[in-house]
Coordinates of C-alpha atoms in Angstrom, one line a residue:
X23 CA 10.1 -26.3 106.6
X24 CA 11.9 -27.5 103.7
X25 CA 11.0 -25.9 100.2
X26 CA 11.4 -28.2 97.2
X27 CA 12.3 -26.5 94.0
X28 CA 9.7 -26.2 91.3
X29 CA 10.9 -27.9 87.8
X30 CA 8.4 -27.4 85.1
X31 CA 8.4 -29.7 82.2
X32 CA 8.5 -28.4 78.6
X33 CA 4.7 -28.9 78.2
X34 CA 4.1 -26.8 81.5
X35 CA 6.4 -24.0 79.9
X36 CA 4.4 -24.1 76.8
X37 CA 1.3 -24.0 78.6
X38 CA 2.4 -20.7 80.5
X39 CA 3.6 -19.2 77.3
X40 CA 0.3 -19.9 75.7
X41 CA -1.6 -18.5 78.5
X42 CA 0.6 -15.3 78.6
X43 CA 0.1 -14.8 74.7
X44 CA -3.7 -15.1 75.3
X45 CA -3.7 -12.5 78.2
X46 CA -1.5 -10.2 76.3
X47 CA -3.5 -10.5 73.1
X48 CA -7.1 -10.7 74.4
X49 CA -7.0 -9.0 77.9
X50 CA -4.1 -6.7 79.0
X51 CA -0.7 -6.5 80.3
X52 CA -1.9 -6.2 83.7
X53 CA -3.8 -9.6 83.3
X54 CA -0.6 -11.2 82.0
X55 CA 1.4 -9.9 85.0
X56 CA -1.4 -10.9 87.3
X57 CA -1.1 -14.3 85.8
X58 CA 2.5 -14.6 86.4
X59 CA 2.1 -13.4 90.1
X60 CA -0.7 -16.1 90.6
X61 CA 1.6 -18.7 89.1
X62 CA 4.6 -17.8 91.4
X63 CA 2.4 -17.8 94.4
X64 CA 1.1 -21.2 93.2
X65 CA 4.6 -22.6 92.8
X66 CA 5.6 -21.0 96.2
X67 CA 2.8 -22.9 98.1
X68 CA 3.2 -26.2 96.4
X69 CA 7.1 -26.0 96.9
X70 CA 6.4 -25.7 100.7
X71 CA 3.2 -27.9 100.9
X72 CA 3.2 -30.3 98.1
X73 CA 0.5 -32.5 99.7
X74 CA -2.0 -29.8 99.7
X75 CA -2.9 -30.2 96.1
X76 CA -6.0 -32.0 95.0
X77 CA -5.6 -35.6 94.2
X78 CA -8.8 -35.5 92.1
X79 CA -7.1 -36.5 88.7
X80 CA -5.0 -39.2 90.2
X81 CA -7.8 -41.7 89.8
X82 CA -9.4 -40.4 86.8
X83 CA -6.2 -40.5 84.9
X84 CA -4.5 -43.4 86.7
X85 CA -1.6 -41.3 87.4
X86 CA -0.4 -42.0 90.9
X87 CA 0.8 -39.1 92.9
X88 CA -0.5 -36.6 90.5
X89 CA -2.0 -33.5 92.2
X90 CA -3.4 -30.1 91.0
X91 CA -3.6 -26.5 92.5
X92 CA -5.8 -23.8 91.1
X93 CA -4.3 -20.4 90.4
X94 CA -5.7 -17.6 92.4
X95 CA -8.1 -15.3 90.2
X96 CA -7.2 -17.4 87.1
X97 CA -8.8 -20.5 85.6
X98 CA -5.6 -22.3 85.3
X99 CA -4.6 -25.4 87.2
X100 CA -1.1 -26.5 88.2
X101 CA -0.6 -30.3 87.6
X102 CA 2.3 -31.7 89.6
X103 CA 3.9 -34.7 91.1
X104 CA 6.1 -34.5 94.2
X105 CA 9.4 -36.2 93.7
X106 CA 12.1 -36.8 96.4
X107 CA 14.1 -33.7 95.8
X108 CA 11.7 -31.3 93.7
X109 CA 8.3 -30.8 92.4
X110 CA 7.8 -32.1 89.0
X111 CA 5.3 -29.8 87.2
X112 CA 3.7 -31.6 84.2
X113 CA 1.1 -29.1 82.9
X114 CA -0.5 -25.7 83.6
X115 CA -4.1 -26.0 82.0
X116 CA -7.2 -24.0 81.8
X117 CA -9.8 -25.8 84.2
X118 CA -12.5 -25.7 81.4
X119 CA -10.5 -27.9 79.1
X120 CA -11.0 -31.6 78.8
X121 CA -8.1 -32.3 81.3
X122 CA -7.8 -36.1 80.6
X123 CA -7.3 -35.5 76.8
X124 CA -5.0 -32.5 77.5
X125 CA -2.7 -34.4 80.0
X126 CA -1.6 -36.8 77.4
X127 CA 0.1 -40.0 78.3
X128 CA 2.8 -40.3 80.8
X129 CA 5.2 -41.0 78.1
X130 CA 4.4 -37.8 76.4
X131 CA 5.0 -35.9 79.7

């Protein structure tokens, strides 16, 4: 099985940083470390099985190829598009947010 590298965009990295700040400030260091572990597990899974993510928002946002995968034990969703040679991670958003508004436009991503 070929595993594609994960390449997060700047907005995805910012989302991760904001989530870490929240967990460190409002929860605990253990919660922040658990979040990183869950994110790494999701990235590893997506890299090996990109088609396993849900295409739910593809139609709602009119973004062909967009998929999402939830983090285990955390409310965040990883939004990504499979490319020929890598996985393009667009955002890592809390599932309770208004996803269409937070995704932005393809030009912003």
